[in-house]
Short mmCIF file of N, CA, C and O and ligand atoms in Angstrom, two decimals:
data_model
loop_
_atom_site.label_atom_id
_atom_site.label_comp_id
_atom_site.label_asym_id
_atom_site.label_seq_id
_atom_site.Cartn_x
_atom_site.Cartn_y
_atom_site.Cartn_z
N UNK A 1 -13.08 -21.26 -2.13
CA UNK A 1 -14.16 -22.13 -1.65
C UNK A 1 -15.49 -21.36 -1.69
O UNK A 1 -15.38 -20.14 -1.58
N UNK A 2 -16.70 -21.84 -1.83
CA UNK A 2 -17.97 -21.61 -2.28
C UNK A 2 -18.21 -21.06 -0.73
O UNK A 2 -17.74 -21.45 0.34
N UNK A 3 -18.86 -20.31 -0.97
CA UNK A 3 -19.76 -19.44 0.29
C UNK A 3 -18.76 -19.14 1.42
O UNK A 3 -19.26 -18.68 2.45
N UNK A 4 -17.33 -19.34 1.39
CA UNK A 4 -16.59 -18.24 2.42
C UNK A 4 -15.95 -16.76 2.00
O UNK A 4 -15.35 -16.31 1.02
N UNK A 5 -16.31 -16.37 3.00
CA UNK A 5 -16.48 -14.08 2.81
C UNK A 5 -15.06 -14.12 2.21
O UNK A 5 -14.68 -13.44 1.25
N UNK A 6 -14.23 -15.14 3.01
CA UNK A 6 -12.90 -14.24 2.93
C UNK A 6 -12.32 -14.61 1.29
O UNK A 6 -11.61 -13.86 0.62
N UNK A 7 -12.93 -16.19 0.79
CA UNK A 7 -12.36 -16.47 -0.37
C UNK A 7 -13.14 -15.16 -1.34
O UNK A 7 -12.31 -14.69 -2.12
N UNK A 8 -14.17 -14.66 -1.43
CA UNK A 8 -15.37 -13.76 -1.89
C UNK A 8 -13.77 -12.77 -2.06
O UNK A 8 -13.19 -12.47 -3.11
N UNK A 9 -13.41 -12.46 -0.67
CA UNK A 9 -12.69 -11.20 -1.06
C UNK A 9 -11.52 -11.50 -1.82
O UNK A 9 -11.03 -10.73 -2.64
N UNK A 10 -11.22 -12.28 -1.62
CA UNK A 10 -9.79 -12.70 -1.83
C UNK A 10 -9.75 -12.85 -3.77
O UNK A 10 -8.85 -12.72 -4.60
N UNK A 11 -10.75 -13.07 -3.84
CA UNK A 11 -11.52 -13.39 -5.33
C UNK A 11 -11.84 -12.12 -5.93
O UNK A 11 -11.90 -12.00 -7.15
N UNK A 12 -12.06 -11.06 -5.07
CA UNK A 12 -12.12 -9.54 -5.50
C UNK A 12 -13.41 -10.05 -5.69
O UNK A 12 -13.78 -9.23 -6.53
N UNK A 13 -14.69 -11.04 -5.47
CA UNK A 13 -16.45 -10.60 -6.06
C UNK A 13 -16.73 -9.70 -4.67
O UNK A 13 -17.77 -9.07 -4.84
N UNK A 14 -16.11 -9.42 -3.29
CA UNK A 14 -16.76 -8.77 -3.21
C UNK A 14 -16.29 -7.42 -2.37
O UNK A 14 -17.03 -6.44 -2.24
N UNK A 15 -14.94 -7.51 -1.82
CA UNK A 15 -13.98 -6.46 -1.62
C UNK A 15 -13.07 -5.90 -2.62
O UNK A 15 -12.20 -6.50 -3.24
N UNK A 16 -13.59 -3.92 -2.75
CA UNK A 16 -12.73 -3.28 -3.47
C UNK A 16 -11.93 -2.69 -3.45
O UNK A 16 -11.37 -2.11 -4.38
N UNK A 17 -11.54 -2.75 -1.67
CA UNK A 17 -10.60 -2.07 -0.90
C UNK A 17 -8.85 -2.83 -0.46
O UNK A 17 -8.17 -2.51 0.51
N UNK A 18 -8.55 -3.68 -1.33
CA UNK A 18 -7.52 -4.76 -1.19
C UNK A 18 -6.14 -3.33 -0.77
O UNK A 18 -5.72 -2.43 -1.50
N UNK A 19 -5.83 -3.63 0.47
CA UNK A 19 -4.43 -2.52 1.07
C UNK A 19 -3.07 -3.16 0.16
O UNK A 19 -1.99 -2.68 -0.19
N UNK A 20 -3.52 -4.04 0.05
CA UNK A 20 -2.24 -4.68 -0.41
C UNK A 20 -2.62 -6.59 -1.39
O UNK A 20 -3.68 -7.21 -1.28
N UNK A 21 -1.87 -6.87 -1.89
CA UNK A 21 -1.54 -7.60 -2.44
C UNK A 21 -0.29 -8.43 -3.04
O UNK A 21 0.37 -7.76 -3.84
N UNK A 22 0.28 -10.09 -2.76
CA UNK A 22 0.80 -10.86 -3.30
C UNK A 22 0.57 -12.08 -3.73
O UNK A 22 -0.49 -12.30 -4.31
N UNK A 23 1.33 -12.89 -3.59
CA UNK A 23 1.06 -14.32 -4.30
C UNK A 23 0.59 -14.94 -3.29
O UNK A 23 0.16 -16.06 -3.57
N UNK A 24 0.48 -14.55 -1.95
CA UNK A 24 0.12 -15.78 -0.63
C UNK A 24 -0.76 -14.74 0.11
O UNK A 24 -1.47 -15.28 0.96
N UNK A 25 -0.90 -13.57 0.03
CA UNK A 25 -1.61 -13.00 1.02
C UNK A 25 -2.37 -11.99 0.39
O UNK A 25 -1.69 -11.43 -0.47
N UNK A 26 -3.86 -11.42 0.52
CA UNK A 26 -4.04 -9.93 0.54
C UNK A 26 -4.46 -9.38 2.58
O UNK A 26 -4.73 -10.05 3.57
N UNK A 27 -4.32 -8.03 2.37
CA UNK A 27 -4.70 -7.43 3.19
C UNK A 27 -5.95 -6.35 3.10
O UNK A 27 -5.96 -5.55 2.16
N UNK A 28 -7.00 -6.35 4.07
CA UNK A 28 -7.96 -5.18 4.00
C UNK A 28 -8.29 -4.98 5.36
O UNK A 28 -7.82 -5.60 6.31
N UNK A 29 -9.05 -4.16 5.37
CA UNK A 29 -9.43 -3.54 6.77
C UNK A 29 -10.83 -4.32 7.52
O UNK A 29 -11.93 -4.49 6.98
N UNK A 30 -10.47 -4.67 8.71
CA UNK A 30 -11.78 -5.27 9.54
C UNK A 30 -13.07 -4.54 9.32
O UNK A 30 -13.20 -3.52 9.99
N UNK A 31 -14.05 -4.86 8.51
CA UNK A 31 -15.65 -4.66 8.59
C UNK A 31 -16.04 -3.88 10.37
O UNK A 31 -16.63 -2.81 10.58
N UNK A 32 -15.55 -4.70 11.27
CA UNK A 32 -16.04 -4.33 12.40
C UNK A 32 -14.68 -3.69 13.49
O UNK A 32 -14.65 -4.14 14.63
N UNK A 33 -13.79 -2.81 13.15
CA UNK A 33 -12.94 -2.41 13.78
C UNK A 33 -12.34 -2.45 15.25
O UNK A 33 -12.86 -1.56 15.92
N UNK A 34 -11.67 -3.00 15.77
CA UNK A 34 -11.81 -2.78 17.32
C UNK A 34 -10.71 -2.05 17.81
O UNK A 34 -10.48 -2.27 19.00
N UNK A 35 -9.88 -1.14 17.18
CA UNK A 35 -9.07 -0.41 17.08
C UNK A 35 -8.94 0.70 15.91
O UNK A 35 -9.30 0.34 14.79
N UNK A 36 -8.38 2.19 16.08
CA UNK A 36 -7.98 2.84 15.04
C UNK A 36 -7.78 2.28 13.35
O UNK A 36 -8.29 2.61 12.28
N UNK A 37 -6.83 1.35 13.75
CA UNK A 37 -6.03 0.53 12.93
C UNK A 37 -6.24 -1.37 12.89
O UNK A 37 -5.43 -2.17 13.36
N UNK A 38 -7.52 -1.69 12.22
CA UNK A 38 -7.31 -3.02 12.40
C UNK A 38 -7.40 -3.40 11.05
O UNK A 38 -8.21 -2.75 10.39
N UNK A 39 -6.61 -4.54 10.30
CA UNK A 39 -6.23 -5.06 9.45
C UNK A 39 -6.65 -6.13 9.63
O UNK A 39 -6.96 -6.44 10.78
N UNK A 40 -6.81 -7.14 8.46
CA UNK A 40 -6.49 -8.65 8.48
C UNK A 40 -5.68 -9.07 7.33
O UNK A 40 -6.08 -8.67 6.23
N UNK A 41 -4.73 -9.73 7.36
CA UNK A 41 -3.90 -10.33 6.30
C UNK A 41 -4.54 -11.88 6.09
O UNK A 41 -4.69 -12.54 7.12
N UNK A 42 -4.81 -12.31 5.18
CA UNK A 42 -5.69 -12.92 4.87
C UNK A 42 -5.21 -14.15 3.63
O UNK A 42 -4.97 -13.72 2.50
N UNK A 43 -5.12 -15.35 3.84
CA UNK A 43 -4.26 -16.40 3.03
C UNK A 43 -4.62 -16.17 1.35
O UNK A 43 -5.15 -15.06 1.26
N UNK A 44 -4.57 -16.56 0.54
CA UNK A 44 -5.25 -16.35 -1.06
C UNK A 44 -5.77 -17.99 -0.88
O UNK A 44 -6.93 -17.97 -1.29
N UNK A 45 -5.48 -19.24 -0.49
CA UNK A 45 -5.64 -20.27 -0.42
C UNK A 45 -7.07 -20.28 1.16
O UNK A 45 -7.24 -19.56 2.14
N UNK A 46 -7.66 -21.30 0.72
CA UNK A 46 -8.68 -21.53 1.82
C UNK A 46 -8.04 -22.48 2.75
O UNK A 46 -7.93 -23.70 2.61
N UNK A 47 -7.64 -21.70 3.75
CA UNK A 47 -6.93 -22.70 5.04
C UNK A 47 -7.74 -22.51 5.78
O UNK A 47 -8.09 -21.36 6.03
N UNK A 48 -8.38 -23.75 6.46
CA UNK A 48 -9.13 -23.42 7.56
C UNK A 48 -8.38 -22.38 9.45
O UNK A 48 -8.69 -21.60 10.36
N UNK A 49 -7.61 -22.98 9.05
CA UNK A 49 -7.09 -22.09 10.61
C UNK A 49 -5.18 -22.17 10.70
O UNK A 49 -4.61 -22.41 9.63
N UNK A 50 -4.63 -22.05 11.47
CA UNK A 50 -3.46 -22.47 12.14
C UNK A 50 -3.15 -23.47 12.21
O UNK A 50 -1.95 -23.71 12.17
N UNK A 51 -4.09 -24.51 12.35
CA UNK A 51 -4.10 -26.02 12.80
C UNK A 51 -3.79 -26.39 10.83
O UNK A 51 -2.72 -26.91 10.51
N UNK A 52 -4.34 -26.22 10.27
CA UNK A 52 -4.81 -26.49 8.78
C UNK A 52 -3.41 -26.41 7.78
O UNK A 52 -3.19 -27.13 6.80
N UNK A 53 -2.64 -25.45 8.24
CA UNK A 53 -1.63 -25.43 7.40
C UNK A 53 -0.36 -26.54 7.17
O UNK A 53 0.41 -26.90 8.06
N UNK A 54 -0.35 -26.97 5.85
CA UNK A 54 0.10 -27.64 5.29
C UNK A 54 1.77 -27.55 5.85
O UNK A 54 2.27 -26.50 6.25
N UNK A 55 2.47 -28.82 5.78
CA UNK A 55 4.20 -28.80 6.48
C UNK A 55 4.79 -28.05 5.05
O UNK A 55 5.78 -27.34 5.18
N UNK A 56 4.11 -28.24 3.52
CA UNK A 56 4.64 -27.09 3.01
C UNK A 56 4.34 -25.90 2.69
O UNK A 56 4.45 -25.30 1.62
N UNK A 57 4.00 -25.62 3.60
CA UNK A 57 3.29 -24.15 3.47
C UNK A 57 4.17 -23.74 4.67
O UNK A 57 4.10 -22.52 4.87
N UNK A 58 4.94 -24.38 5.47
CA UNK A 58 5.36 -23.88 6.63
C UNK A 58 6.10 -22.21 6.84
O UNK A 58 6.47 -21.66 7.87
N UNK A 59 6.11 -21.79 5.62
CA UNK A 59 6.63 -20.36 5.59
C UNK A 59 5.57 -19.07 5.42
O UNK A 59 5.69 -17.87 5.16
N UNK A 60 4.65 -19.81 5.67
CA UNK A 60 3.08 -18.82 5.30
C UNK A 60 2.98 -18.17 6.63
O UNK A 60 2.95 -16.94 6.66
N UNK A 61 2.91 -18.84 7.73
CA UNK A 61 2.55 -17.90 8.87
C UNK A 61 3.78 -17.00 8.97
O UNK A 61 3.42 -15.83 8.98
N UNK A 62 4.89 -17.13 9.03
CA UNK A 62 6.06 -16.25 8.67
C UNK A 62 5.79 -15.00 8.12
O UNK A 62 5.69 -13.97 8.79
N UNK A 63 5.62 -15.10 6.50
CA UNK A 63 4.93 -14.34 5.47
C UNK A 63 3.94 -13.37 5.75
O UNK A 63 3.90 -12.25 5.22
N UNK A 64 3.01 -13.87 6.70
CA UNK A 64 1.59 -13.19 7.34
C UNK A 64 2.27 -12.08 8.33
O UNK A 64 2.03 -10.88 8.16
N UNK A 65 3.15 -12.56 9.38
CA UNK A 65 4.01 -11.84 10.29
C UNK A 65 4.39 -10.74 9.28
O UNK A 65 3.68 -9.75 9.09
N UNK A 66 5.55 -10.97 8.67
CA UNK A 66 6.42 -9.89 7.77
C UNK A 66 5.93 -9.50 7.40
O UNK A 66 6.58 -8.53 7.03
N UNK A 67 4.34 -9.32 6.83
CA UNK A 67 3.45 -8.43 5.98
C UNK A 67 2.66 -7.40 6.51
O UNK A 67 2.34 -6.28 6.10
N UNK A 68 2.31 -8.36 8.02
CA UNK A 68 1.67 -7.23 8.89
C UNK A 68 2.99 -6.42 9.61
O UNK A 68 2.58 -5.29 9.86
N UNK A 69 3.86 -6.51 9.88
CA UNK A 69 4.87 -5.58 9.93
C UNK A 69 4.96 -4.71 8.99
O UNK A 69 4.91 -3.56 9.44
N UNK A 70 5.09 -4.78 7.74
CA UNK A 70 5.48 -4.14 6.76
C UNK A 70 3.77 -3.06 6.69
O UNK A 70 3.77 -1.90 6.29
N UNK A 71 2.88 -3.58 7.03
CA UNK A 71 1.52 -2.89 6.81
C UNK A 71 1.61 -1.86 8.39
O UNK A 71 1.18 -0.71 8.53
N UNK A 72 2.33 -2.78 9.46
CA UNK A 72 2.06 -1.21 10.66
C UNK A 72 3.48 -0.29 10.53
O UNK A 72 3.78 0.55 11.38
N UNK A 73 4.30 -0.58 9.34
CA UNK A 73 4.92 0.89 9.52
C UNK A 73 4.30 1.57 8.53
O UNK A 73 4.21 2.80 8.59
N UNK A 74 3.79 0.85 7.48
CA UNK A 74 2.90 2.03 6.56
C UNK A 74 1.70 3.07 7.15
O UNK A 74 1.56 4.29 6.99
N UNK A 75 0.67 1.80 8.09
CA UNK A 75 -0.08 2.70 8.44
C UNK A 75 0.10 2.91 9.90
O UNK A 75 -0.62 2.35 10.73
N UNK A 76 1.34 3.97 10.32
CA UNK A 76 1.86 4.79 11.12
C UNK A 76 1.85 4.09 12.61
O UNK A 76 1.79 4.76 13.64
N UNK A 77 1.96 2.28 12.57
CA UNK A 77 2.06 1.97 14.05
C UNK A 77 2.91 1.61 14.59
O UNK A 77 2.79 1.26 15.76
N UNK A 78 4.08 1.56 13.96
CA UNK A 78 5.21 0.34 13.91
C UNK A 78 6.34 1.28 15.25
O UNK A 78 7.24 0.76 15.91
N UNK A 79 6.03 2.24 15.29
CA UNK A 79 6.51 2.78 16.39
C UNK A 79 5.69 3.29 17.75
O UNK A 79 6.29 3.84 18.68
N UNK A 80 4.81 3.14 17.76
CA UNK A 80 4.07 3.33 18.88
C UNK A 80 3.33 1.70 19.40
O UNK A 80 2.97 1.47 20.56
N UNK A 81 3.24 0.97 18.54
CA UNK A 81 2.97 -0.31 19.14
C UNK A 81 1.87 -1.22 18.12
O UNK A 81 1.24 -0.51 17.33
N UNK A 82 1.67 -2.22 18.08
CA UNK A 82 0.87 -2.93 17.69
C UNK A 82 0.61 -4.71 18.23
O UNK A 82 1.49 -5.47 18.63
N UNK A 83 -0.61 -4.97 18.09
CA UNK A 83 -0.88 -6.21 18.43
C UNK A 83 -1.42 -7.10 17.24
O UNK A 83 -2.35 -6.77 16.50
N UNK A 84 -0.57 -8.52 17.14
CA UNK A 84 -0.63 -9.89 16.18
C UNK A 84 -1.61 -10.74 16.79
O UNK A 84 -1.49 -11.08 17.97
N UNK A 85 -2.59 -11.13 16.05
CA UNK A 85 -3.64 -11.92 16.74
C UNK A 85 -3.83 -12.73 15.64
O UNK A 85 -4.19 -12.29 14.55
N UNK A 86 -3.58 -14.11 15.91
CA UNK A 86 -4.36 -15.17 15.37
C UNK A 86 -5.04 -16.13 16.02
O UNK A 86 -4.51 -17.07 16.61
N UNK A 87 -6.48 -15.86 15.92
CA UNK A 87 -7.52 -16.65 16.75
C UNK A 87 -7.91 -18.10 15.62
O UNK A 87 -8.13 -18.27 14.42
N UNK A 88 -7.82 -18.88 16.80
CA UNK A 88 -7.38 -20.50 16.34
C UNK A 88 -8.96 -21.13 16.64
O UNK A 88 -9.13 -21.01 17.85
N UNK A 89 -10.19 -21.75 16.00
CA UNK A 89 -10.90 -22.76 16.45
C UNK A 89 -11.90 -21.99 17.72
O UNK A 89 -11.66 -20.94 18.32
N UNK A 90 -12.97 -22.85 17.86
CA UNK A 90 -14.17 -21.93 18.92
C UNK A 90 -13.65 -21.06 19.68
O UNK A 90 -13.86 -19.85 19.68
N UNK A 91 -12.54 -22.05 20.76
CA UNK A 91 -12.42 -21.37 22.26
C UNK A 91 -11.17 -20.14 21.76
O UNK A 91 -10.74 -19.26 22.51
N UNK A 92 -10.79 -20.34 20.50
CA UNK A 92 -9.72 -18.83 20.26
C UNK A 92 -10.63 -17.75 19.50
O UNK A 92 -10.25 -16.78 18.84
N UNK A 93 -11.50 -18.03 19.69
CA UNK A 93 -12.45 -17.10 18.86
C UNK A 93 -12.83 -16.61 17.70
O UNK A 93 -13.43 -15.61 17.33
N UNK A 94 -12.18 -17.87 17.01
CA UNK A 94 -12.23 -17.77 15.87
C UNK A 94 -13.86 -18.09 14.70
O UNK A 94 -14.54 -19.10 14.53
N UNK A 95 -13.96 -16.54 14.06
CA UNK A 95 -15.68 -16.69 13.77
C UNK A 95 -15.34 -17.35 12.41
O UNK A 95 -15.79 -18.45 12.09
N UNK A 96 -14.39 -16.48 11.48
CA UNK A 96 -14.09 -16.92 10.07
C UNK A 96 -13.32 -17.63 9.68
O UNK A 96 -12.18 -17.22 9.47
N UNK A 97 -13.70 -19.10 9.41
CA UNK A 97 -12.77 -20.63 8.68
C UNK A 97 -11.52 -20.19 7.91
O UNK A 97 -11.03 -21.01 7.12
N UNK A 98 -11.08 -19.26 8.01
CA UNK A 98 -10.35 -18.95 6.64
C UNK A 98 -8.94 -18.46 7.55
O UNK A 98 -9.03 -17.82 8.59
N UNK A 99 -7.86 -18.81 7.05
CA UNK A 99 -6.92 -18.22 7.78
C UNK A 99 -6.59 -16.56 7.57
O UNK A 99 -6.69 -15.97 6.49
N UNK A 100 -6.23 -16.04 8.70
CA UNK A 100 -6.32 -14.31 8.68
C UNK A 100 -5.67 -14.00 9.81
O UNK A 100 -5.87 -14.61 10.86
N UNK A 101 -4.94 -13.15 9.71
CA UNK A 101 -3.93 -12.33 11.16
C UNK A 101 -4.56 -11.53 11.35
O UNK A 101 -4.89 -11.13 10.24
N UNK A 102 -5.21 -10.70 12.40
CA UNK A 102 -5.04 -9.18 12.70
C UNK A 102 -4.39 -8.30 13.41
O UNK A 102 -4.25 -8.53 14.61
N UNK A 103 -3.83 -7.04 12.80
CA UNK A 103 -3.31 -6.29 13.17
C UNK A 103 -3.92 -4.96 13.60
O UNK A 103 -4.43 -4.06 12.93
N UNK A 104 -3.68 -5.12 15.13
CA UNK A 104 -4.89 -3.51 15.76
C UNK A 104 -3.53 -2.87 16.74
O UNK A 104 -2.63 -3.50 17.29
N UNK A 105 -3.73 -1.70 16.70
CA UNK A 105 -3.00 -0.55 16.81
C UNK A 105 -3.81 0.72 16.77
O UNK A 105 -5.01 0.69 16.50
N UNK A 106 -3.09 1.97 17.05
CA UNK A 106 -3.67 3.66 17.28
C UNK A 106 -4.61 3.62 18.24
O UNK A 106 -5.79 3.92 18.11
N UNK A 107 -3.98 3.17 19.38
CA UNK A 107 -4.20 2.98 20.35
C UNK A 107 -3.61 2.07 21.51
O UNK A 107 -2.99 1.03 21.29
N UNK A 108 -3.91 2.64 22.94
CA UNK A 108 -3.43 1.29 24.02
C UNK A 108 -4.01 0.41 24.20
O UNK A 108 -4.98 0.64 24.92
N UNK A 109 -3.89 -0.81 23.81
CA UNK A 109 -4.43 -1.94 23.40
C UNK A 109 -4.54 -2.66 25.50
O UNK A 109 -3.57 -2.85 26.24
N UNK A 110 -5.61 -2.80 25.75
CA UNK A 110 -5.62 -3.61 27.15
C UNK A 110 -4.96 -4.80 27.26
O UNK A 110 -4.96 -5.54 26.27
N UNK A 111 -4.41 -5.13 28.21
CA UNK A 111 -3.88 -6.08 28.06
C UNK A 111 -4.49 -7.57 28.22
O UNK A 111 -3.78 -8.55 28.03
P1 5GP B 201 -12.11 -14.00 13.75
O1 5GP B 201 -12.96 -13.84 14.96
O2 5GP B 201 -12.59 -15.10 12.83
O3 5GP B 201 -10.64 -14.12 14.08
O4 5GP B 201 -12.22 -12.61 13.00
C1 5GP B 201 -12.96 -12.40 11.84
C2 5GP B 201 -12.95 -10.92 11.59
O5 5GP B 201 -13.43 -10.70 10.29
C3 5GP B 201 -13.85 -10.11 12.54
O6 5GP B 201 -13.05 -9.15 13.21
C4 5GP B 201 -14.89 -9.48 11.62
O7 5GP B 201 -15.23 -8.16 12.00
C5 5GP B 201 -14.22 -9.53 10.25
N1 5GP B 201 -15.13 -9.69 9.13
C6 5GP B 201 -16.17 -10.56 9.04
N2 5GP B 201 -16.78 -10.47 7.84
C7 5GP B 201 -16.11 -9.50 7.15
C8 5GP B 201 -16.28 -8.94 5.84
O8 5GP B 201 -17.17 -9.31 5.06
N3 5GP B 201 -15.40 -7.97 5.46
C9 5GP B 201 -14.42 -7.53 6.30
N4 5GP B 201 -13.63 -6.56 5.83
N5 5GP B 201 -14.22 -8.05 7.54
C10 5GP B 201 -15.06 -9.02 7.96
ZN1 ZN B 202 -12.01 -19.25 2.31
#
């Protein structure tokens, strides 16, 4: 989609740092960090949110899970702890239209 960051990246015009890559997801690192370790796994398709996803797509948020797992034992959290955040619409705080997990860790996360 025209003028969203995340399709930009997802498109490679404007992130060169892709952690990872498949057919439904890439991963890169949060611009604005709020942990050691923060990630976003990030749809290849422009979904607006949680709410947005298609009944066949129903294995995508799944996919997002298993990937950010697979990304905190790589980058060294998967045993000391990590936190799954998907912020849904205004009041979840959600700034960017685009569907995205984050994963923050290397550190004690407040509760
Ligand atoms: P949201 O509040 O929508 O769940 O989170 C959006 C996240 O995307 C924020 O943590 C913000 O720092 C990050 N972000 C926004 N723009 C960019 C960007 O251009 N590149 C990267 N790597 N992260 C971004
Ligand atoms: Zn998008």
């Amino acid at each position: 989609m025209e003028d969203c960051v995340f399709c930009s990246i997802v498109n490679k015009t404007l992130e060169k740092e892709l952690l990872y890559e498949d057919d439904k997801v890439v991963v890169f690192k949060d611009i604005l960090p709020k942990a050691p370790v923060h990630l976003l796994i990030v749809s290849k398709d422009h979904i607006v949110s949680i709410n947005h996803i298609a009944d066949t797509q129903e294995n995508l948020a799944g996919h997002m899970v298993n990937v950010a797992r697979k990304m905190a034992l790589k980058y060294g959290v998967y045993e000391s702890g990590y936190r799954l955040i998907f912020n849904v619409g205004r009041d979840g705080g959600q700034v960017i239209p685009h569907l995205h997990l984050h994963l923050l860790g290397g550190k004690t996360l407040e509760a």
